[in-house]
Tab-separated table of C-alpha atoms and ligand atoms in Angstrom:
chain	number	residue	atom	x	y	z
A	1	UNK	CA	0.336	-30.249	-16.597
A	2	UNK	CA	0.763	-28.935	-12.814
A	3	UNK	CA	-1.472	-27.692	-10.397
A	4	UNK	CA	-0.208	-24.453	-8.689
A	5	UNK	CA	-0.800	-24.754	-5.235
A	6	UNK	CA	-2.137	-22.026	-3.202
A	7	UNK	CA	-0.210	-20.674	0.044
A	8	UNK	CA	-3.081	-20.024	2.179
A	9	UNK	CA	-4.955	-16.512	2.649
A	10	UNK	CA	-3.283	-14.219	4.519
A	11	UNK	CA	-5.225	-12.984	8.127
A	12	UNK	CA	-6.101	-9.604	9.069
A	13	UNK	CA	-6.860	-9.064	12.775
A	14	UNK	CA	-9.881	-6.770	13.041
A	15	UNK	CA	-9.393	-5.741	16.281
A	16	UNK	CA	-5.782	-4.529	15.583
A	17	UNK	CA	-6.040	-4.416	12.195
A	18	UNK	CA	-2.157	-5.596	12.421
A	19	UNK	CA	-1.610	-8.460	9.195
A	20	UNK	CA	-0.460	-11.665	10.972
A	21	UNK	CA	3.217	-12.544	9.349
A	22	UNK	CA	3.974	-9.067	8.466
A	23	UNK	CA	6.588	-7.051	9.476
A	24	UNK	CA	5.408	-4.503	11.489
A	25	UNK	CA	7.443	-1.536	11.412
A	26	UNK	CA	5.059	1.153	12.886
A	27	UNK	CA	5.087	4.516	12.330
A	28	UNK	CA	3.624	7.025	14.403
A	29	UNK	CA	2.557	8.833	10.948
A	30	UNK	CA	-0.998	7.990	11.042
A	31	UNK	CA	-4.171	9.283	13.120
A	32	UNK	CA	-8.046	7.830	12.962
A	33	UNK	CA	-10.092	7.911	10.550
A	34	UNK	CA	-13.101	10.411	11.270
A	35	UNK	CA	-16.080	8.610	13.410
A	36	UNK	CA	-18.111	6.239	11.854
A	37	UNK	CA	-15.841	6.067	8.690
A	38	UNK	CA	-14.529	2.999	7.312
A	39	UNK	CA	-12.206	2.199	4.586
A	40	UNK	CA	-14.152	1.675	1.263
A	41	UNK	CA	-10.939	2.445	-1.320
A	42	UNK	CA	-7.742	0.891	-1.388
A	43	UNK	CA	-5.428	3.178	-3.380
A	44	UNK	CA	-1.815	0.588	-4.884
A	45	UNK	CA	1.124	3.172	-4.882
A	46	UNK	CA	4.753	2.211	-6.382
A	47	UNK	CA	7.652	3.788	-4.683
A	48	UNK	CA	11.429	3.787	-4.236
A	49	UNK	CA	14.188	5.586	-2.432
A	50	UNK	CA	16.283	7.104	-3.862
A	51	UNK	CA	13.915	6.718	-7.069
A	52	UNK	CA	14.948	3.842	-9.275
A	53	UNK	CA	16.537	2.196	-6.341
A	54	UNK	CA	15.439	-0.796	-4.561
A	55	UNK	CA	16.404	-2.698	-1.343
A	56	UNK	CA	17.668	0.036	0.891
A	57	UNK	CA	16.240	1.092	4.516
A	58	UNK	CA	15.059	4.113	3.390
A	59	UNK	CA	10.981	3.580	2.694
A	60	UNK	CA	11.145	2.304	6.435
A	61	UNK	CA	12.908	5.281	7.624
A	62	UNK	CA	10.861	7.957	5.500
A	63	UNK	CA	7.643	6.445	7.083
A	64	UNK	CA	9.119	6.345	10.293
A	65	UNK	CA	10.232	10.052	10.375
A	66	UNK	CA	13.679	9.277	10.642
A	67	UNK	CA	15.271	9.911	7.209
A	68	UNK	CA	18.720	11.083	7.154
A	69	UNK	CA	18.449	14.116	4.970
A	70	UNK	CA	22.507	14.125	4.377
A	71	UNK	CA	22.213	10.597	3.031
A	72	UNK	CA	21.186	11.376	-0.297
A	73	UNK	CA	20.325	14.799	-2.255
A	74	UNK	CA	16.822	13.805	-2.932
A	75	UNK	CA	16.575	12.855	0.570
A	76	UNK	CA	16.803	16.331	1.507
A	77	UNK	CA	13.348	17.523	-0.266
A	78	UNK	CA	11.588	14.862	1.287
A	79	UNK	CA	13.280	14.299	4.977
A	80	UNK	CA	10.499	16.363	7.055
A	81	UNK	CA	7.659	15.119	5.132
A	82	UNK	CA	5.312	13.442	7.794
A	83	UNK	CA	3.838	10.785	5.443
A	84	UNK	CA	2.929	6.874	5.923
A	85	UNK	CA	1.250	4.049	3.596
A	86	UNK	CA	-0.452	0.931	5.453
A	87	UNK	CA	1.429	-0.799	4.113
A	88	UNK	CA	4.106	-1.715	1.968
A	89	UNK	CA	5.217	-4.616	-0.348
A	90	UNK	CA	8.541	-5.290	-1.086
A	91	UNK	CA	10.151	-6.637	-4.457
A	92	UNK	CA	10.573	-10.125	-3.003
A	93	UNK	CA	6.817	-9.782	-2.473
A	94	UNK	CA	7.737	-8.890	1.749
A	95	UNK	CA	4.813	-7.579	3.198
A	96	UNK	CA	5.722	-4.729	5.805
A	97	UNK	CA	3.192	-2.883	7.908
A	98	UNK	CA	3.373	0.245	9.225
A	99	UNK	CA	-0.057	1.541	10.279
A	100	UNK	CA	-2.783	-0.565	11.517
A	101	UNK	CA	-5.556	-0.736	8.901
A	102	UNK	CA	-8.425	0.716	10.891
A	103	UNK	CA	-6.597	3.892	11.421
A	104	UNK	CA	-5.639	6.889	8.922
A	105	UNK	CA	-2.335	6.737	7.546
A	106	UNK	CA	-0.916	9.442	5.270
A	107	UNK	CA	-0.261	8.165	1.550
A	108	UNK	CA	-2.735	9.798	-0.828
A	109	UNK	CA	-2.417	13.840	0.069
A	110	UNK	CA	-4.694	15.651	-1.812
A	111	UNK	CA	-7.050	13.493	-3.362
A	112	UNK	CA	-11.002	12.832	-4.887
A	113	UNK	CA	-12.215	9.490	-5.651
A	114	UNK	CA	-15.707	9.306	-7.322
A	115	UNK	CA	-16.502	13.364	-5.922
A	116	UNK	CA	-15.489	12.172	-2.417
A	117	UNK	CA	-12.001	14.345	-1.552
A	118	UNK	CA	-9.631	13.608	1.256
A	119	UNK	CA	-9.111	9.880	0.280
A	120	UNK	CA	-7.149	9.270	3.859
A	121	UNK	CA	-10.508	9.319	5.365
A	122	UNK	CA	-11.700	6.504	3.497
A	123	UNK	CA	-8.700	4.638	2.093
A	124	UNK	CA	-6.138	2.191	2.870
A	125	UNK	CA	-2.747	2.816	0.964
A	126	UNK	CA	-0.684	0.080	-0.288
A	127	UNK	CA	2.653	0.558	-1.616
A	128	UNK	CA	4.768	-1.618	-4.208
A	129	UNK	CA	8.637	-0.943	-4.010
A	130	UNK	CA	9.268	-0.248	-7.991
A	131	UNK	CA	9.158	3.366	-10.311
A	132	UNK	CA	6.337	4.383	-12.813
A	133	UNK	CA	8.618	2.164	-15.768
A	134	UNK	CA	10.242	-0.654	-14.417
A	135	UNK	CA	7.775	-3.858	-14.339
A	136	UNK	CA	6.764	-5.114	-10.852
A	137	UNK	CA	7.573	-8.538	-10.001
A	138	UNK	CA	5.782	-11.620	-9.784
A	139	UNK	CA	6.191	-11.964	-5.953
A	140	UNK	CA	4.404	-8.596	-5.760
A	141	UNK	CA	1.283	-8.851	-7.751
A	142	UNK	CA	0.973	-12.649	-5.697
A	143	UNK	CA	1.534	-10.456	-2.618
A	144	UNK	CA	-0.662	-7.879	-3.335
A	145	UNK	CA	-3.290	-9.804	-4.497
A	146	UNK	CA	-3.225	-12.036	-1.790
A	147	UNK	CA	-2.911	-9.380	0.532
A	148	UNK	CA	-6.143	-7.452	-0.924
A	149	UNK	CA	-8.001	-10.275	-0.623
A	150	UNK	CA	-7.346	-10.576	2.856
A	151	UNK	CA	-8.704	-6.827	3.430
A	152	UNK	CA	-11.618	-7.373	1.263
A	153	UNK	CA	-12.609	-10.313	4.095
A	154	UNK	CA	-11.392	-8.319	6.846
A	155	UNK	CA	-12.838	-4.777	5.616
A	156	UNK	CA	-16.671	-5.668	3.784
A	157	UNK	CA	-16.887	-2.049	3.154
A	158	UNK	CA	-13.837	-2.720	0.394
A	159	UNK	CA	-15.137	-3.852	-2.783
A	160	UNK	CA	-12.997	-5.018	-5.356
A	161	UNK	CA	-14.426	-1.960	-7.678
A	162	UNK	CA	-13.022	0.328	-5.504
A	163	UNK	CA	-9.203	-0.123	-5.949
A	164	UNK	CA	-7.603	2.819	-7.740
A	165	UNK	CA	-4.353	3.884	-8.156
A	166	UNK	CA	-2.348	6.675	-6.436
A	167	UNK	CA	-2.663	8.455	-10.157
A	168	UNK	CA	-6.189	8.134	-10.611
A	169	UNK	CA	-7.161	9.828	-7.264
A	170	UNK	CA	-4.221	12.572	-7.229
A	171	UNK	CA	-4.271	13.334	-11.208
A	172	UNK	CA	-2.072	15.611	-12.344
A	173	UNK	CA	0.087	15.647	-9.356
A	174	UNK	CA	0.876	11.838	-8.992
A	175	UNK	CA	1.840	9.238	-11.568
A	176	UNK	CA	2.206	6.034	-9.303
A	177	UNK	CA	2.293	3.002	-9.686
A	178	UNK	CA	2.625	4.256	-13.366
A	179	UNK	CA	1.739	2.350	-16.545
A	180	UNK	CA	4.172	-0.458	-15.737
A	181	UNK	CA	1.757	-1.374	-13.143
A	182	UNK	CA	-0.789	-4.117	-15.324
A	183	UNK	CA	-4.115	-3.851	-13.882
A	184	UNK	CA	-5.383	-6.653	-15.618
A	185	UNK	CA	-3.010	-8.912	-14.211
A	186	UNK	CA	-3.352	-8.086	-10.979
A	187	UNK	CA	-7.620	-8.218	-11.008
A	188	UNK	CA	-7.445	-11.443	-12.556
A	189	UNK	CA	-5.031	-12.707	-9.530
A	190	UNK	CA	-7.184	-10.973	-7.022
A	191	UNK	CA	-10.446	-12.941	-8.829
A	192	UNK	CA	-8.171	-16.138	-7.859
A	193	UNK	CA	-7.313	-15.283	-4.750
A	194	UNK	CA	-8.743	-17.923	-1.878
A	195	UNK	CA	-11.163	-16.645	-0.201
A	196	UNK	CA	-9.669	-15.330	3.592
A	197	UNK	CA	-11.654	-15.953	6.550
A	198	UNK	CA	-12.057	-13.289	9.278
A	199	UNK	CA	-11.083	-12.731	12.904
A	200	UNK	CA	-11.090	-10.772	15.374
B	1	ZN	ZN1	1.659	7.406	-4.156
């Protein structure tokens, strides 16, 4: 028998709200939240450009505003859109930031959670590089839960009911991260996630 040994918790800085270790690739997609509001929902996404596709530049550059539109024919329906996650986690379970965590990026569009609409208000996004049917790897439900916990410590508005996905807030009009994302798997990760201090 082994004992899996924790890496330890990932750090949010509060005053930033910049993920220490991440790469930050920022995009100037993003605004602040309205006064006095602070995140209470995190909202797990699953993307991939062009769909089915993984490892390219492209999630960096759609977030960033600068996606070639002649690079690909899907790229073309989506090269003006002015959207943004928080962040984003990789299929090697590579964090990358690309809007501070305090501040309003633009992931969920239009969206209710519980009665409340305009989840951006209230919400930090969090995509996972994968489609609605291929299963997400290991390194990204240890990333993501790892990386939730850390906002739960940073963030004590988050509670770990409020996590939804992009589907469950934008019904009907979004199906990410799809049913290949397992839910249970990734609460019962986030239960045993160590618990991260704060800073900042
Ligand atoms: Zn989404």
């Amino acid at each position: 028998m082994s004992v899996a040994v924790s890496p330890p918790p990932l750090q949010i800085d509060r005053t930033t709200g910049l993920l220490a270790g991440a790469r930050q690739v920022l995009s100037p997609h993003f605004d602040a939240r309205p006064a006095g509001v602070s995140p209470e929902l995190l909202v797990v996404h699953g993307i991939s450009l062009p769909p089915g596709e993984f490892g390219g530049p492209w999630i960096d550059r759609l977030f960033t505003g600068t996606l070639p539109g002649d690079a690909h024919p899907y790229f073309r329906e989506i090269a003006g859109q002015r959207v943004s996650a928080h962040a984003l986690i990789r299929r090697d379970g590579q964090i990358v930031q690309y809007v501070p965590f305090g501040e309003r990026a633009w992931h969920a569009g239009q969206s209710a959670y519980r009665g409340r609409s305009a989840c951006n208000d209230f919400s930090i996004g969090v995509e996972l590089e994968g489609t609605d049917d291929t299963p997400y790897t290991d390194a990204q439900y240890q990333a993501l839960a790892a990386l939730s916990a850390a906002l739960l410590a940073a963030y004590p508005s988050l509670t770990k009911q409020a996590i939804a996905g992009h589907s469950d807030v934008s019904p009907g009009r979004k199906t990410d991260p799809g049913p290949s994302f397992e839910w249970a798997r990734f609460r019962e990760l986030l239960d045993q996630a160590p618990r991260a201090s704060t800073r900042g």
